[in-house]
Structure formats: structure tokens, C-alpha cells
CSV table of C-alpha atoms in Angstrom, one decimal:
chain,number,residue,atom,x,y,z
R,1,LEU,CA,-3.0,-13.4,22.5
R,2,THR,CA,-5.7,-13.4,25.5
R,3,LYS,CA,-6.2,-17.4,25.4
R,4,THR,CA,-1.9,-18.5,24.8
R,5,GLY,CA,-1.1,-17.4,28.9
R,6,LYS,CA,1.4,-15.3,27.4
R,7,GLU,CA,3.3,-12.3,28.3
R,8,GLY,CA,3.2,-9.7,25.4
R,9,GLU,CA,1.7,-7.1,24.0
R,10,ILE,CA,0.1,-5.2,20.5
R,11,ILE,CA,1.5,-1.9,19.3
R,12,LEU,CA,-0.1,-0.3,15.8
R,13,LEU,CA,1.7,1.8,14.1
R,14,ASP,CA,-0.6,4.3,11.7
R,15,ASP,CA,1.8,5.8,9.5
R,16,GLY,CA,-0.1,8.5,8.4
R,17,SER,CA,-3.1,7.3,7.6
R,18,THR,CA,-6.6,9.4,7.5
R,19,SER,CA,-8.7,6.3,7.6
R,20,PHE,CA,-9.3,4.2,10.9
R,21,VAL,CA,-7.2,6.4,12.5
R,22,SER,CA,-10.1,7.0,15.7
R,23,ASP,CA,-11.3,3.4,15.6
R,24,ASN,CA,-7.7,1.9,16.4
R,25,LYS,CA,-7.4,4.7,19.2
R,26,LEU,CA,-10.3,2.7,20.9
R,27,LEU,CA,-7.8,-0.5,20.7
R,28,GLU,CA,-6.0,1.3,23.1
R,29,SER,CA,-9.0,-0.2,26.1
R,30,ASN,CA,-7.0,-2.9,26.1
R,31,PRO,CA,-3.9,-2.7,28.6
R,32,PHE,CA,-1.8,-4.5,26.1
R,33,VAL,CA,-2.7,-2.6,23.2
R,34,PHE,CA,-0.7,0.5,22.5
R,35,PHE,CA,-1.4,2.9,19.3
R,36,GLN,CA,0.8,4.8,17.6
R,37,ARG,CA,0.4,7.6,15.3
R,38,ILE,CA,2.4,9.2,13.1
R,39,GLU,CA,1.7,12.4,11.3
R,40,LYS,CA,3.7,11.8,7.2
R,41,ASN,CA,3.8,8.1,5.4
R,42,GLU,CA,7.7,7.5,5.0
R,43,GLY,CA,7.8,3.9,3.8
R,44,ARG,CA,8.0,0.1,6.1
R,45,MET,CA,10.9,0.5,5.8
R,46,ILE,CA,11.4,3.4,8.8
R,47,ALA,CA,7.9,2.4,10.5
R,48,ARG,CA,9.3,-1.6,10.8
R,49,ARG,CA,12.4,0.5,12.6
R,50,LYS,CA,10.1,2.6,14.2
R,51,LEU,CA,8.0,-0.6,15.5
R,52,SER,CA,11.1,-2.4,17.2
R,53,GLU,CA,12.2,0.8,19.0
R,54,LEU,CA,8.6,1.2,20.8
R,55,ALA,CA,8.7,-3.1,21.4
R,56,ARG,CA,10.0,-4.3,24.3
R,57,TYR,CA,10.8,-7.9,24.9
R,58,ASN,CA,12.3,-10.4,23.0
R,59,HIS,CA,10.9,-11.0,20.0
R,60,LEU,CA,9.3,-8.7,17.6
R,61,LEU,CA,6.2,-10.0,14.9
R,62,PHE,CA,5.2,-8.0,12.3
R,63,ILE,CA,1.9,-8.2,10.7
R,64,ASP,CA,0.6,-6.1,7.9
R,65,CYS,CA,-3.1,-4.2,8.5
R,66,ASP,CA,-4.3,-5.5,5.3
R,67,SER,CA,-3.6,-9.6,6.4
R,68,ASP,CA,-6.8,-11.4,8.5
R,69,ILE,CA,-5.5,-13.5,11.0
R,70,ILE,CA,-7.3,-16.9,10.3
R,71,LYS,CA,-5.9,-19.9,12.4
R,72,ASP,CA,-6.8,-19.9,16.0
R,73,ASP,CA,-3.7,-20.8,16.9
R,74,PHE,CA,-2.1,-17.9,14.9
R,75,VAL,CA,-0.1,-16.4,17.9
R,76,SER,CA,0.3,-20.0,19.8
R,77,ALA,CA,2.4,-21.7,16.7
R,78,TYR,CA,4.7,-18.3,16.9
R,79,PHE,CA,5.3,-18.6,21.2
R,80,HIS,CA,6.2,-22.7,20.6
R,81,LEU,CA,9.1,-21.5,18.1
R,82,LEU,CA,10.2,-19.3,20.5
R,83,GLU,CA,10.9,-22.1,23.3
R,84,GLN,CA,12.7,-23.3,20.0
R,85,ASP,CA,15.5,-20.5,19.8
R,86,ALA,CA,13.9,-19.6,16.7
R,87,ALA,CA,15.7,-16.7,15.1
R,88,LEU,CA,13.9,-15.9,12.0
R,89,VAL,CA,10.4,-17.1,10.8
R,90,THR,CA,8.0,-16.7,8.0
R,91,GLY,CA,4.4,-17.6,8.4
R,92,GLY,CA,3.6,-16.9,4.6
R,93,ARG,CA,0.3,-15.3,3.3
R,94,VAL,CA,-2.9,-16.7,1.3
R,95,TYR,CA,-6.1,-15.2,-1.0
R,96,THR,CA,-9.3,-16.3,-1.0
R,97,THR,CA,-9.7,-19.3,-3.1
R,98,ALA,CA,-12.8,-17.8,-5.2
R,99,PRO,CA,-11.8,-14.6,-7.8
R,100,PRO,CA,-12.8,-11.4,-6.6
R,101,ALA,CA,-16.9,-10.6,-7.9
R,102,ASP,CA,-14.5,-6.6,-9.1
R,103,CYS,CA,-12.8,-7.7,-12.0
R,104,LYS,CA,-10.8,-4.5,-11.4
R,105,LEU,CA,-9.1,-6.4,-7.8
R,106,MET,CA,-8.0,-9.1,-11.0
R,107,LEU,CA,-4.7,-8.3,-11.6
R,108,HIS,CA,-3.5,-8.4,-7.4
R,109,TRP,CA,-5.4,-11.4,-7.3
R,110,LYS,CA,-4.6,-13.4,-10.0
R,111,TYR,CA,-0.5,-12.3,-8.7
R,112,GLY,CA,-1.1,-13.0,-5.3
R,113,THR,CA,-2.0,-16.6,-6.2
R,114,LYS,CA,-0.2,-17.4,-8.4
R,115,ARG,CA,3.5,-15.8,-6.9
R,116,GLU,CA,2.9,-14.5,-3.7
R,117,SER,CA,1.5,-17.6,-2.3
R,118,SER,CA,4.3,-19.8,-3.7
R,119,LYS,CA,6.6,-21.7,-1.7
R,120,ASN,CA,9.2,-20.1,-3.8
R,121,ALA,CA,8.2,-16.6,-3.3
R,122,GLY,CA,11.6,-15.4,-0.9
R,123,PHE,CA,11.5,-13.5,1.9
R,124,MET,CA,8.0,-11.8,2.7
R,125,SER,CA,8.0,-8.8,5.7
R,126,ASN,CA,3.9,-9.3,5.8
R,127,ASN,CA,3.9,-11.4,8.1
R,128,PHE,CA,7.5,-12.6,9.7
R,129,LEU,CA,8.7,-13.4,13.7
R,130,ILE,CA,12.2,-12.1,14.3
R,131,GLU,CA,14.9,-11.6,17.5
R,132,ARG,CA,15.1,-7.7,18.1
R,133,LYS,CA,18.9,-7.3,18.0
R,134,LEU,CA,18.7,-9.5,14.7
R,135,PHE,CA,15.8,-7.1,13.7
R,136,ARG,CA,19.0,-4.2,14.5
R,137,GLN,CA,21.2,-5.5,13.3
R,138,LEU,CA,19.6,-4.5,9.3
R,139,LYS,CA,21.0,-1.3,7.2
R,140,ASN,CA,19.1,1.7,7.3
R,141,SER,CA,22.0,3.1,5.2
R,142,PHE,CA,19.5,4.5,3.1
R,143,GLN,CA,15.7,4.0,2.7
R,144,LEU,CA,13.1,3.0,0.5
R,145,THR,CA,10.3,5.4,0.8
R,146,SER,CA,7.9,4.6,-1.9
R,147,TYR,CA,7.0,0.8,-2.5
R,148,GLY,CA,8.5,-1.7,-3.4
R,149,HIS,CA,11.7,-4.8,-2.5
R,150,GLU,CA,12.1,-3.9,0.5
R,151,ASP,CA,11.4,-7.6,1.0
R,152,SER,CA,13.7,-8.3,-1.3
R,153,TRP,CA,16.9,-5.3,0.8
R,154,TRP,CA,15.6,-7.7,4.0
R,155,GLY,CA,16.2,-10.9,2.7
R,156,ILE,CA,19.9,-10.7,1.1
R,157,GLN,CA,20.3,-8.9,4.1
R,158,PHE,CA,19.7,-12.3,6.4
R,159,GLU,CA,22.2,-14.4,4.3
R,160,GLN,CA,24.9,-11.6,4.6
R,161,LEU,CA,24.7,-12.2,8.6
R,162,GLY,CA,24.3,-16.0,6.8
R,163,ILE,CA,20.4,-16.1,9.4
R,164,LYS,CA,19.1,-19.0,7.7
R,165,CYS,CA,14.9,-18.1,6.9
R,166,GLN,CA,11.8,-21.0,8.6
R,167,ALA,CA,9.0,-20.8,6.8
R,168,ILE,CA,6.0,-22.5,8.3
R,169,ASN,CA,2.5,-22.6,7.7
R,170,ASN,CA,0.7,-20.3,9.4
R,171,PRO,CA,-0.3,-17.8,7.3
R,172,VAL,CA,-2.0,-15.4,6.8
R,173,LEU,CA,-5.1,-14.2,4.5
R,174,HIS,CA,-4.6,-10.4,2.6
R,175,ALA,CA,-7.8,-8.7,2.6
R,176,ALA,CA,-7.0,-5.7,1.0
R,177,LEU,CA,-7.3,-6.4,-2.5
R,178,GLU,CA,-5.8,-3.0,-4.4
R,179,ASN,CA,-7.6,-2.5,-8.3
R,180,ALA,CA,-5.5,-2.7,-11.3
R,181,ASP,CA,-4.4,1.2,-11.8
R,182,THR,CA,-2.5,0.7,-7.8
R,183,PHE,CA,-1.0,-2.2,-7.9
R,184,LEU,CA,0.3,-1.3,-11.3
R,185,SER,CA,1.7,2.6,-10.3
R,186,LYS,CA,2.7,0.2,-7.2
R,187,SER,CA,4.2,-2.1,-9.2
R,188,GLU,CA,6.6,-0.1,-11.5
R,189,ASN,CA,7.7,2.1,-8.0
R,190,ALA,CA,9.3,-1.1,-7.4
R,191,LEU,CA,11.3,-1.4,-10.3
R,192,ALA,CA,11.9,2.1,-9.4
R,193,ASN,CA,13.4,0.9,-6.3
R,194,LEU,CA,15.5,-2.3,-7.6
R,195,LEU,CA,18.0,0.2,-9.9
R,196,ILE,CA,18.2,1.6,-5.7
R,197,LEU,CA,18.8,-1.0,-4.7
R,198,GLU,CA,21.2,-2.1,-7.3
R,199,LYS,CA,23.1,0.5,-6.7
R,200,SER,CA,24.4,-0.5,-3.2
R,201,ILE,CA,24.5,-4.2,-3.3
R,202,ASN,CA,26.2,-6.5,-5.5
R,203,LYS,CA,25.0,-7.7,-8.5
R,204,ASP,CA,25.1,-10.8,-8.9
R,205,LEU,CA,23.6,-11.2,-5.0
R,206,LEU,CA,20.6,-8.5,-6.5
R,207,GLY,CA,20.3,-11.8,-9.4
R,208,LYS,CA,20.0,-14.7,-7.0
R,209,HIS,CA,17.0,-13.4,-5.5
R,210,ILE,CA,15.1,-11.0,-7.7
R,211,LYS,CA,14.4,-13.0,-11.2
R,212,ILE,CA,13.1,-10.1,-13.1
R,213,TYR,CA,16.2,-8.6,-12.2
R,214,ARG,CA,18.6,-11.5,-13.6
R,215,TRP,CA,16.9,-11.4,-17.0
R,216,TYR,CA,17.0,-7.5,-16.9
R,217,ARG,CA,21.1,-7.8,-16.7
R,218,ARG,CA,21.3,-10.9,-18.5
R,219,LEU,CA,20.3,-8.9,-21.6
R,220,ARG,CA,22.4,-5.7,-20.5
R,221,LYS,CA,24.8,-8.2,-20.9
R,222,THR,CA,24.1,-9.6,-24.6
R,223,GLY,CA,23.2,-5.5,-25.4
R,224,LEU,CA,19.3,-6.7,-27.1
R,225,ALA,CA,17.9,-5.1,-24.1
R,226,SER,CA,17.5,-2.3,-26.7
R,227,PHE,CA,16.0,-5.2,-29.3
R,228,TYR,CA,13.7,-6.3,-26.9
R,229,LEU,CA,12.1,-2.4,-26.4
R,230,PHE,CA,12.3,-2.6,-30.2
R,231,PHE,CA,9.9,-5.7,-30.6
R,232,GLU,CA,7.7,-5.2,-27.6
R,233,LYS,CA,6.9,-1.4,-28.1
R,234,PRO,CA,4.4,-2.8,-30.8
R,235,PHE,CA,2.2,-4.3,-28.3
R,236,HIS,CA,3.4,-2.4,-24.7
R,237,ASN,CA,-0.2,-0.2,-25.4
R,238,TYR,CA,-2.5,-3.6,-25.5
R,239,PHE,CA,-0.1,-5.2,-22.9
R,240,ARG,CA,-1.6,-1.8,-19.8
R,241,LYS,CA,-4.2,-3.0,-21.2
R,242,ASN,CA,-5.0,-6.4,-20.8
R,243,ILE,CA,-3.0,-6.0,-17.3
R,244,LEU,CA,-5.7,-3.3,-16.7
R,245,SER,CA,-8.6,-5.5,-18.1
R,246,CYS,CA,-10.5,-8.3,-16.5
R,247,LYS,CA,-8.6,-10.8,-17.9
R,248,PRO,CA,-5.2,-9.9,-17.1
R,249,SER,CA,-2.4,-12.9,-18.2
R,250,LEU,CA,0.4,-12.8,-15.8
R,251,LEU,CA,2.9,-13.3,-19.4
R,252,PHE,CA,1.7,-9.7,-20.5
R,253,PHE,CA,2.0,-8.5,-16.7
R,254,ASP,CA,5.2,-9.3,-17.1
R,255,CYS,CA,6.4,-8.5,-20.7
R,256,TYR,CA,5.2,-4.5,-19.3
R,257,ARG,CA,7.3,-5.1,-16.3
R,258,PHE,CA,10.5,-5.3,-17.7
R,259,ALA,CA,10.0,-3.1,-20.5
R,260,HIS,CA,9.4,-0.5,-17.6
R,261,LEU,CA,12.6,-1.4,-16.3
R,262,ILE,CA,15.2,-1.2,-19.0
R,263,ARG,CA,13.8,2.7,-19.9
R,264,LEU,CA,13.8,3.5,-16.1
R,265,GLY,CA,17.9,1.6,-16.3
R,266,LYS,CA,18.2,3.7,-19.6
R,267,LYS,CA,16.9,7.1,-18.4
R,268,GLU,CA,19.2,6.1,-15.2
R,269,SER,CA,22.3,6.0,-17.4
R,270,THR,CA,21.8,9.0,-19.6
R,271,VAL,CA,21.5,11.1,-16.3
């Protein structure tokens, strides 16, 4: 930011962590760095809203804290787009080309490399620029406090507002891979959030943005969801064992998640 000679600020929001608090406070010695700490983690949606309220400028650049900046002109590229009146831009994310040495991290690395680094990954909020007035138009009628599909919800709202998201090649490196147990647990939480979104969003629109929901809805309509669970059940533990192994299959991961979503949906319908 100093190299660009542009006016700006960096706001750090610690949402209830117990690590790096003293380290982050040291960064405040820089005149344009501000550190804000929240005692309780309330989820990514609320954290971003609070960041937008603290911001003084007309554009917001959101970057997740587990990201590494890998381009010397990272900030300059976004400032260049401001001169073109860009309203919404995503820079994307990448993963290391070499697999992690710890095989417990293999599931996250493989999923990120094959799915999240794709140009067709959809809107991702880990590295995006947005006009502050546009960000404040996003609905907060309900909150997803646990992990998962916040990006989907925002992407759907942008489409409803008629805002086209510009994608540029200005990625950050996803530097903090999670072990397979944690990643699988968060993936299951994301499926629960998907059913929360289902109650408030047009189902056709939700299916357009989220592939697993699109297939889930098709099977429910045809009455084949129970048949899928019947055939998946004998393999369920095998799928889970593979997913947590050093050689996880993304196909098995998809099969496992799909069955979990169907079971969650059945549980919801009986409540």
C-alpha cells in the first residue's frame, strides 16, 4: 500500500480467536493499520459487515486471514480497477502445486486444487473488491453463523441486484490447509447451511448456483433420494475412511456429502 502512493487503510478483525492477538496488535504501529477484536466468533457474514462499518473509504477489499499475498502488484491491480469504476471484482485463490507433506491435509489440498482454483468455481469471498454502498445492500435477514455457503448467498444476491462480478487473475495463496477431519466437519456444516438457504431463496436460483443442491432437488422430485441412501449405506463407512485417508477420492467425497445432505433433508422434514 505504501508503494502505490495511494490513500487507504488496513483493518484487521479478530473474531474471537485466542492466537496471534498480541502479534496483530503490534501491527498498529503503522499509521494506516487498525486492529479490532471481537470476543465472540459470530461467523464470516457478521465479521464482514462489521469491517464494512469500520471502513472509511468507498471501496472494500476483503482478504481472508489464511491467505498469502503472492503478487508484488496485488494491491496496484485493484487500484487500477477503481479507476475504471469497477463495482465488484474477485481475484481468486490458488493452492501450492506440490501436495502437502502431511497427508492429513491432502483432502483440503486436493479439493482446493481441483475445485476452488477452477475458473468455474463461482463467487468466492476470500479475495474480492466491492463498492461499500453495494456491500451494504446485501440482505442480513438471517445469519449463517457456522461455516458454509456464505459465498453462495452473496453470489445469488449479486445476481438478483443485476451486478456482474468481474473475475481477474490476481489470486492469493490459500496458505492454511485444514486436516481432513476438520475439513469434512466444515463440509457437513455447509450442507446444513444449504438447507437454511433453501427456506429463504428461490429453489431454482439455488440450484443454478450450487450443483449438489441441483442434484439433491432432482432426486427428491423423482422420489429416488431414498434409493440413493439404500445403495450408499453399505459404502458409507468405506467412503468416510477413504476421505480421511492419504489418498482421498473426490468422487467418494461427493457421494458421502450427497448422502449426508439427503439425510439432513429427511431429518428436517420430520421436525
